[in-house]
Amino acid sequence: MRRQFCNCSAPGCQSWCVLPCDMTLPWGPLLSLLAALSAAETLTTPQASSNEVLKHHEPGLTESQNLVIGNALVNLRGSEPNETGTAPSPTTGAPGPALELTPVCPKGQVPLGGGEGCSCPGELVKQGESCACPAGFRQQGAAECQDVDECAGEAPGPCGLHANCTNTRGSYTCSCHRGYLKGPGGCQDVDECALAEVTGLQACRGGAECRNSPGSFSCSCAVGYVLALDGHTCVDMDECTFEEQCRREFGNVCINTPGSYICQCQPGFRAETPACVDVDECRESPDVCAGQGVCENTLGSYRCVCQLGYKGNGTHCEDENECASGRHGCDSNARCGNIIGSYFCQCYQGFNGDGYSCFDVDECTVNNGNCQHNCSNEAGGYQCHCLPGYELTPDGHNCTDVNECVTLNRTCDQVCMNTAGSFLCSCLPGYQLHIDGQSCVDIDECKLQKGGCSHECTNTLGGHTCHCPEPLLLDLDNATCVNVTSCDLRNGGCAHVCTVRSEGSVHCSCKIGWELAEDQRSCLDVDECGDFNGGCEQVCMNHPGAFNCSCREGYEPRTDDPTRCQPVCDPPCQNYGVCVGPNSCDCPAGYPGPGCSAMCSPPCAHGGTCMRWNMCLCPPGWTGPGCHTAVCELPCANGGRCVGPDSCQCPSDYTGSQCLTPLCTPPCQNGGRCVDVNKCTCSGGWQGARCQIEPVQCQTACKNGGVCVGLNRCRCASGFTGDLCETAVMTPCVPPCQHGATCSPHNKCTCPEGTAGLRCEKLTCPVVTTVVSMARAVRKGVRESYVDRCGPLGVQLCTKYRINQARVYLQAYRGVKKPYKEVIDISRDESHSAGMRPLSFVRQVMAACLHPELLHSGKLPADVCQRAQRLLRECDGDSVGSYSDTCGIPHVQRTVAEFITRRDGGVPSFPENIFISSGSQRALMVVLKLLAQGEGVSQTGVLTPVPTCYTFPMVLAEVGAVMVPYQLCEEQGWALQVEELRRVLQASRGHCDPRVLYVINPGNPTGHVQSRKSIEDVIRLAAEERLFLLANEVYQDTVHGEGVEFVSYKRVLSEMGPRYSDTVQLASFNSISNGIGEGGLRAGYVELLNIDPAVALFAEILLCTDICAPVTGQIGLDIMADPPRPGDPSYGQYAEEVQASWETLIRNVRRVEEVLSALPGVSCQPAVGGVNVFPRLYLPPGAVEQAKEAGVEADQLYCRRLLEEAGLCVGPGCESGQKEGIHHIRLHVKVPAEVMEEALGRLRTFHLRFMSEFS
């Protein structure tokens, strides 16, 4: 072993190292280890210190390295370990072994051990006489080499373009990008399409076209096909899943075909490949409305808007009998007479006037009305009256005596004698007249000389009777008593038989069945039934002088022996049955029915006879079990049904015994013949749909199949136009051109400025970013309507009407004379201004909170005081004048959360998610502030229902968001359609960033209520498109449609499961304006769900500082969320008031729909929720043209005229948004019934006058 000098890292450290001569040490790791060991030895003497350092590094050392380190430790310690395990410290200066000489090396090199030469230190290598790092490394410090990252330079780098460079220690490697191969000049593009042709392995499949691109390739499909998910295969596109050209909502059928589709069209549409094109019945059949209405084409059909004085079923008009329908202006005292297209009024007899206003005539002032006695005037006539005892004759003027003896019931007791104007009573002999002049009383003749009796007298009513003592008899004068000597006088006093004995005395005897009484004159009946029941088998009945036998119920006497009885069966036993007891027959087999009749189940119908074994014998014309099947020898045609023998029940379009004769409704006129359903063949030159047009001639014949329909007027066949049908109509473009583009030859669209695309469907003008703040527009008096023609849809929003409304109110205030007493405003959702009364409980609690002294006055119900005290305790100082928590009174937040939980069937709501606001609109604005961002194409878009609440565009303008309108389907009761949402989402992208979906449920102003399924579809779309849901549910307590119920978005979201309930972001709104009708208190709430935690804190700060509700409003909100309950003192009155308000709302909705639907040019979709009705107006072209000249929408013109001429304020439809060319009005219906009736009366009168003016 040689000793070699070692350098230690510790200052002043020098020692000897014993190294094998042939060992090359890894200086870097060993030097650092030795330095650590030296430091350990310097600081402490125990061998354990160096051992601990060695243990820490030992797992990474080789066996030889361990040996070297061990020797180094011995040298560091100066000697072998002594007995105590200690070694001299280097710092003591203890002498060591002799030092050897070290060779001198060139600069940068270090000497080798034993003086054998020099080498480069560390990782350096010799390059001539100097040391340097190997290729791929750069020197770092004196002896270290750092790898050079050749790939870190600027592109394209050492590997060139289209390659990846990977650094390695001392070098690098290159690999080509996908789609490239290494070649002589670097990485070169692989032509996958050409490679596929050579190898036969198709890059694109299913008919796809392969297109090479640098580093890749793409596959494209022919029209009608789309790429599959693998990106290489073309599969047929099912256009029927999204293509709307077939108009499937009208019943048309879309059938997918490879690469295309075909449409099967319903009547009212014409198949023009590849679409169902609406047939314009109004153009092809100009007289379809028979000249009594204006034809208006609709998709798939048409409607006749009937002229004033006519009504129709939508497809034809006929004279309206205003008198029968009650829609006339005749006075109640006038007769209404109908005439074609109108009516007339004529006052009833006894009234004077023009028929529209009639007043009574007093006929009694002239000649006493020709009455014989008295005359009294009545409304519309007069009446003659007679003096007492007289009655009016049929002529109504003269009087005749009343025979009271005949007409009056029980006028006199006995005898009545009529006199002029009266009567007299008298009595029969034996009676005398009572002092009342009518009654008769009996005279007791026995008191006057015994009534003439010789012996005894007995008084009777109206007479008396004489009696004789034994043995005297009463003589023939009925008064004198004489001795009996023969049978001649009163039968000798015998009751039955009198005989004279030989000695001259009288003997009495009795007839058979009688026996002589003890007086030997009278006869007594003998009771034969007492002995052996009189010989009767069942019942013996005794009679005076006789008896007879009878039978008990269910039996009758036998004809051969009346004393015997036999059972009675009703009905009698038939078919050889035997009556064995009352109504009990012993029947032969096969006759189980009553009286052994045959029994059929079901019974034989149509006069069939039930036979044995449940069989029916059917009469002619009927057959089948039970004779229920009619038999028609000649079959019923055209869908007719055989309902009786040779009797067909025909559909509405056919008649006749076999339904072979078509019907035309209305019938063909002037000799025309109905040859097919509603198709007439005219004769004699008559023309028209019902042969109602007189024969005419055209001086020049109509061309191309046209028909002469008037003097020199032709009705052209489809595809031609012009006075003589000489000009061919260009085939319409399919699909149709959009945004006002014109269809040019060869199915091409010529696009107007600002549009582009094959069908001009793309808008190239910039998106309106502010929507022209509606609030500023109203303040500045903007006259023109706002139409965002660069948005996804042309939606009209008008501003001028409110300015005009303010002007009329100002005129009324200043006393400007108008044809009405006051203005009725039903244009706003505000009930109190129209006269609706507030809820007593709300005002009582409010009064108690504002005036706490009322709490102990005894004037308020106990539950009112308890509620007020509880709310005051939540306020600082027990006063509503103090500030509340910015997010709302905590107690009210809890009450609202409990209310929502009850409403949603137990779905929990948490107070921390509830923010009390100063109304739903304010809360809506603040939430939109959180969501609105960006400009231009990145500006936040809010999908908004059209029609919508007329204030919502102002909110969007205020927060800087873009309105993306989606149309509600009016034909389906203003339903929300997910297909429409998808359409506008697609159309709006590229104009803005649609990220928010706004829904109103129940709808305002439409009154539509979403079903659970509809809400589920909306939630799925929101999850799919990552849309934030805003649910305006302020009308949830106004659902009044039969079978319709409100379901909240939150409840449906929860019931759809975590996939949606944990991900879809939702803000739902409610307020007290409709909950309890207290809009002026300004309070509501918003509940936030699934808000991003990063946004939630900012949202809480903004919501709590920007929408804080007044304390009085929060009191109202607490009452809305927790109203009186059954058993509370105030519940009875509260429930009664709520019910009355509810019934008024329902009654007004139905009444508005009834009245407006009966007006010409008005249609009304049934409202099932909310407080508004939104009817559609079909205004005459003249009115539309006049509005255009005035620079307003036609419904604005209508509402302005209605306000100025009738004093009725309703909202024009353009305020809420609507399609171009469509017009509506909005009526608020939560008003008192009498106000509603007055408003409807004004509206009806004005509407008829307005329509007549422009007809």
Tab-separated table of N, CA and C in Angstrom, residues 826-828 1005-1006 1171-1176 1209-1216 1223-1229:
chain	number	residue	atom	x	y	z
A	826	ILE	N	-105.343	47.987	-16.762
A	826	ILE	CA	-105.123	46.552	-16.541
A	826	ILE	C	-103.921	46.103	-17.379
A	827	SER	N	-102.933	47.001	-17.461
A	827	SER	CA	-101.740	46.686	-18.246
A	827	SER	C	-100.587	46.213	-17.384
A	828	ARG	N	-100.690	46.350	-16.060
A	828	ARG	CA	-99.570	46.024	-15.175
A	828	ARG	C	-99.990	44.965	-14.170
A	1005	PRO	N	-96.191	36.889	-20.047
A	1005	PRO	CA	-97.637	37.076	-19.802
A	1005	PRO	C	-98.505	35.927	-20.306
A	1006	THR	N	-97.911	34.782	-20.667
A	1006	THR	CA	-98.672	33.762	-21.405
A	1006	THR	C	-99.580	32.923	-20.530
A	1171	VAL	N	-101.372	35.781	-13.834
A	1171	VAL	CA	-102.417	36.790	-13.629
A	1171	VAL	C	-102.651	37.611	-14.892
A	1172	ASN	N	-102.230	37.085	-16.040
A	1172	ASN	CA	-102.405	37.803	-17.298
A	1172	ASN	C	-103.049	36.902	-18.333
A	1173	VAL	N	-103.707	37.527	-19.314
A	1173	VAL	CA	-104.186	36.845	-20.508
A	1173	VAL	C	-103.561	37.555	-21.695
A	1174	PHE	N	-103.110	36.780	-22.694
A	1174	PHE	CA	-102.327	37.334	-23.804
A	1174	PHE	C	-102.976	36.946	-25.136
A	1175	PRO	N	-104.130	37.549	-25.487
A	1175	PRO	CA	-104.827	37.162	-26.719
A	1175	PRO	C	-104.132	37.704	-27.960
A	1176	ARG	N	-104.351	37.023	-29.069
A	1176	ARG	CA	-103.775	37.423	-30.350
A	1176	ARG	C	-104.787	38.231	-31.146
A	1209	CYS	N	-106.554	50.932	-20.460
A	1209	CYS	CA	-105.114	50.763	-20.682
A	1209	CYS	C	-104.761	49.286	-20.601
A	1210	VAL	N	-104.355	48.696	-21.736
A	1210	VAL	CA	-103.841	47.336	-21.793
A	1210	VAL	C	-102.451	47.389	-22.404
A	1211	GLY	N	-101.688	46.330	-22.246
A	1211	GLY	CA	-100.322	46.310	-22.747
A	1211	GLY	C	-100.241	45.782	-24.166
A	1212	PRO	N	-99.538	46.473	-25.085
A	1212	PRO	CA	-99.351	45.916	-26.434
A	1212	PRO	C	-98.403	44.738	-26.405
A	1213	GLY	N	-98.633	43.761	-27.275
A	1213	GLY	CA	-97.825	42.555	-27.279
A	1213	GLY	C	-96.366	42.811	-27.583
A	1214	CYS	N	-96.084	43.891	-28.362
A	1214	CYS	CA	-94.690	44.132	-28.729
A	1214	CYS	C	-93.850	44.507	-27.517
A	1215	GLU	N	-94.454	44.933	-26.408
A	1215	GLU	CA	-93.679	45.186	-25.192
A	1215	GLU	C	-93.061	43.897	-24.660
A	1216	SER	N	-93.759	42.794	-24.837
A	1216	SER	CA	-93.293	41.515	-24.310
A	1216	SER	C	-92.486	40.734	-25.325
A	1223	HIS	N	-99.478	40.107	-33.708
A	1223	HIS	CA	-99.877	41.145	-32.758
A	1223	HIS	C	-100.675	40.544	-31.608
A	1224	HIS	N	-100.460	41.087	-30.408
A	1224	HIS	CA	-101.164	40.650	-29.202
A	1224	HIS	C	-101.471	41.855	-28.330
A	1225	ILE	N	-102.297	41.619	-27.311
A	1225	ILE	CA	-102.456	42.560	-26.209
A	1225	ILE	C	-102.361	41.773	-24.909
A	1226	ARG	N	-101.967	42.466	-23.833
A	1226	ARG	CA	-101.803	41.828	-22.537
A	1226	ARG	C	-102.779	42.454	-21.543
A	1227	LEU	N	-103.576	41.603	-20.871
A	1227	LEU	CA	-104.561	42.063	-19.895
A	1227	LEU	C	-104.247	41.459	-18.534
A	1228	HIS	N	-104.118	42.315	-17.521
A	1228	HIS	CA	-103.971	41.844	-16.147
A	1228	HIS	C	-105.367	41.558	-15.604
A	1229	VAL	N	-105.597	40.342	-15.067
A	1229	VAL	CA	-106.952	39.911	-14.726
A	1229	VAL	C	-107.182	39.741	-13.230
